Amino acid sequence: MKLLVTGGAGYIGSVVAAQLVEAGHQVTVLDDLSTGHADAVPAGARFVEGSVTEAADVLPGMDGVLHFAAKSLVGESVEKPGRYWAHNLGGTLALLDAMRSAEVGRIVFSSTAATYGEPERSPILETDPTRPANPYGASKLAVDTALSTFAGLYGLAAVSLRYFNVGGAYTGEDGRVYRERHTVETHLIPNVLAVALGGRDSVSVFGTDYPTSDGTCVRDYIHVADLARAHLLALDACSAGEHKIYNLGNGTGFSVQEVLSVCREVTGHEIPAVMCERRAGDPAVLVASAEKIQRELGWKPEHPSVRDIVADAWAALPR
Ligand code: UDP
């Protein structure tokens, strides 16, 4: 297929673009490089530097879109909500209009567990209430809603994948390594590994009084290679007039302290941790039920262990 990958110079988008190229698709990456890196675009893909609002120029002749381009910092979304509505919802609406004009009827969208907010139960099912706790989650949920509307009204074939906590690195068939390298890093595993590498003195543990086994937050970690593979399955599962939503996690929770222990084991470094106040808006436990995607798309994780995720992230860091 001829496919457009928006945000394909970012962490997850670049891994999906690489897997699509490896599967024999013709891939064009559209990315404004606001947070992505031009050298993350896989060698076999065409690269167009530009924003999603310029997608009309590259859409004609495409069979589908994988849409990653977005602002994704929760804290920033609370400070500057307008930016999140404009980029994430406004940008996607412009993309959807351009897709209609160019008669491109298939989209796989990068949604998030943040659409659920504070869950009522664990693991979370796709049918559970969506009550996002911040503008980032709200803007992604608004896109999910728009996709449902466009599927019903215009026959769009859409799949939303709701990511839980993505980590690890991907080594392409050509040996190239794709890894997380955000300028502003908020995520747990890269922050912990930065300490092991010597770039920082200690890692902050946000909250030790949650109602969990050790008092720290519990999350469902998924390997970026497994996550990316689900996008190829989703592309094939797109069906005209339908908007399908799938959680994408492993269905197992690990606490911040447990992740820290795994990182200490894998790296052999002490990794000092400082216990801090809770971070605003963090639910105590976020664990996916991944039963639907396993049942309907036949997705199965190849790297379900946090150890693999941490080990691959660690091995990919430049020394
Ligand atoms: N966390 C932490 N220290 C950090 C970064 C994150 O204690 O430096 C915690 C955070 O509060 C959350 C978990 O680790 O409970 C995962 O956070 P991350 O930002 O990686 O992902 P999120 O769950 O927010 O999408």
PDB file of C-alpha atoms and ligand atoms in Angstrom, residues 165 186-188 191 203-206 217 219 221 256 279 282, ligand 1:
ATOM      1  CA  ASN A 165       3.119   3.025  28.657  1.00  0.00           C
ATOM      2  CA  THR A 186       8.969  13.140  31.208  1.00  0.00           C
ATOM      3  CA  HIS A 187       8.745   9.351  30.999  1.00  0.00           C
ATOM      4  CA  LEU A 188       9.859   7.057  33.765  1.00  0.00           C
ATOM      5  CA  ASN A 191      14.545   9.245  33.155  1.00  0.00           C
ATOM      6  CA  VAL A 203      15.388  10.066  39.665  1.00  0.00           C
ATOM      7  CA  SER A 204      12.267  11.460  41.329  1.00  0.00           C
ATOM      8  CA  VAL A 205       9.576   9.019  42.392  1.00  0.00           C
ATOM      9  CA  PHE A 206       6.295  10.911  42.121  1.00  0.00           C
ATOM     10  CA  CYS A 217       1.872   4.216  40.757  1.00  0.00           C
ATOM     11  CA  ARG A 219       1.421   1.176  34.914  1.00  0.00           C
ATOM     12  CA  TYR A 221       4.415  -1.158  30.020  1.00  0.00           C
ATOM     13  CA  VAL A 256       7.406   2.674  39.798  1.00  0.00           C
ATOM     14  CA  ARG A 279       2.547  14.468  40.132  1.00  0.00           C
ATOM     15  CA  ASP A 282      -1.517  10.723  37.778  1.00  0.00           C
TER      16      ASP A 282
HETATM   17  N1  UDP B   1       7.268   8.792  37.175  1.00  0.00           N
HETATM   18  C1  UDP B   1       8.160   8.992  38.217  1.00  0.00           C
HETATM   19  N2  UDP B   1       9.305   9.686  37.947  1.00  0.00           N
HETATM   20  C2  UDP B   1       9.610  10.179  36.699  1.00  0.00           C
HETATM   21  C3  UDP B   1       8.690   9.952  35.656  1.00  0.00           C
HETATM   22  C4  UDP B   1       7.532   9.256  35.935  1.00  0.00           C
HETATM   23  O1  UDP B   1       7.921   8.581  39.353  1.00  0.00           O
HETATM   24  O2  UDP B   1      10.662  10.808  36.524  1.00  0.00           O
HETATM   25  C5  UDP B   1       6.051   8.012  37.433  1.00  0.00           C
HETATM   26  C6  UDP B   1       4.765   8.745  37.078  1.00  0.00           C
HETATM   27  O3  UDP B   1       4.290   9.489  38.160  1.00  0.00           O
HETATM   28  C7  UDP B   1       3.854   7.589  36.695  1.00  0.00           C
HETATM   29  C8  UDP B   1       4.790   6.528  36.129  1.00  0.00           C
HETATM   30  O4  UDP B   1       6.092   6.875  36.602  1.00  0.00           O
HETATM   31  O5  UDP B   1       3.254   7.061  37.852  1.00  0.00           O
HETATM   32  C9  UDP B   1       4.811   6.508  34.625  1.00  0.00           C
HETATM   33  O6  UDP B   1       4.974   7.838  34.175  1.00  0.00           O
HETATM   34  P1  UDP B   1       5.288   8.205  32.661  1.00  0.00           P
HETATM   35  O7  UDP B   1       5.463   9.699  32.589  1.00  0.00           O
HETATM   36  O8  UDP B   1       6.408   7.361  32.167  1.00  0.00           O
HETATM   37  O9  UDP B   1       3.981   7.755  31.885  1.00  0.00           O
HETATM   38  P2  UDP B   1       2.438   8.111  32.107  1.00  0.00           P
HETATM   39  O10 UDP B   1       1.868   6.982  32.913  1.00  0.00           O
HETATM   40  O11 UDP B   1       2.357   9.441  32.782  1.00  0.00           O
HETATM   41  O12 UDP B   1       1.892   8.136  30.714  1.00  0.00           O
END
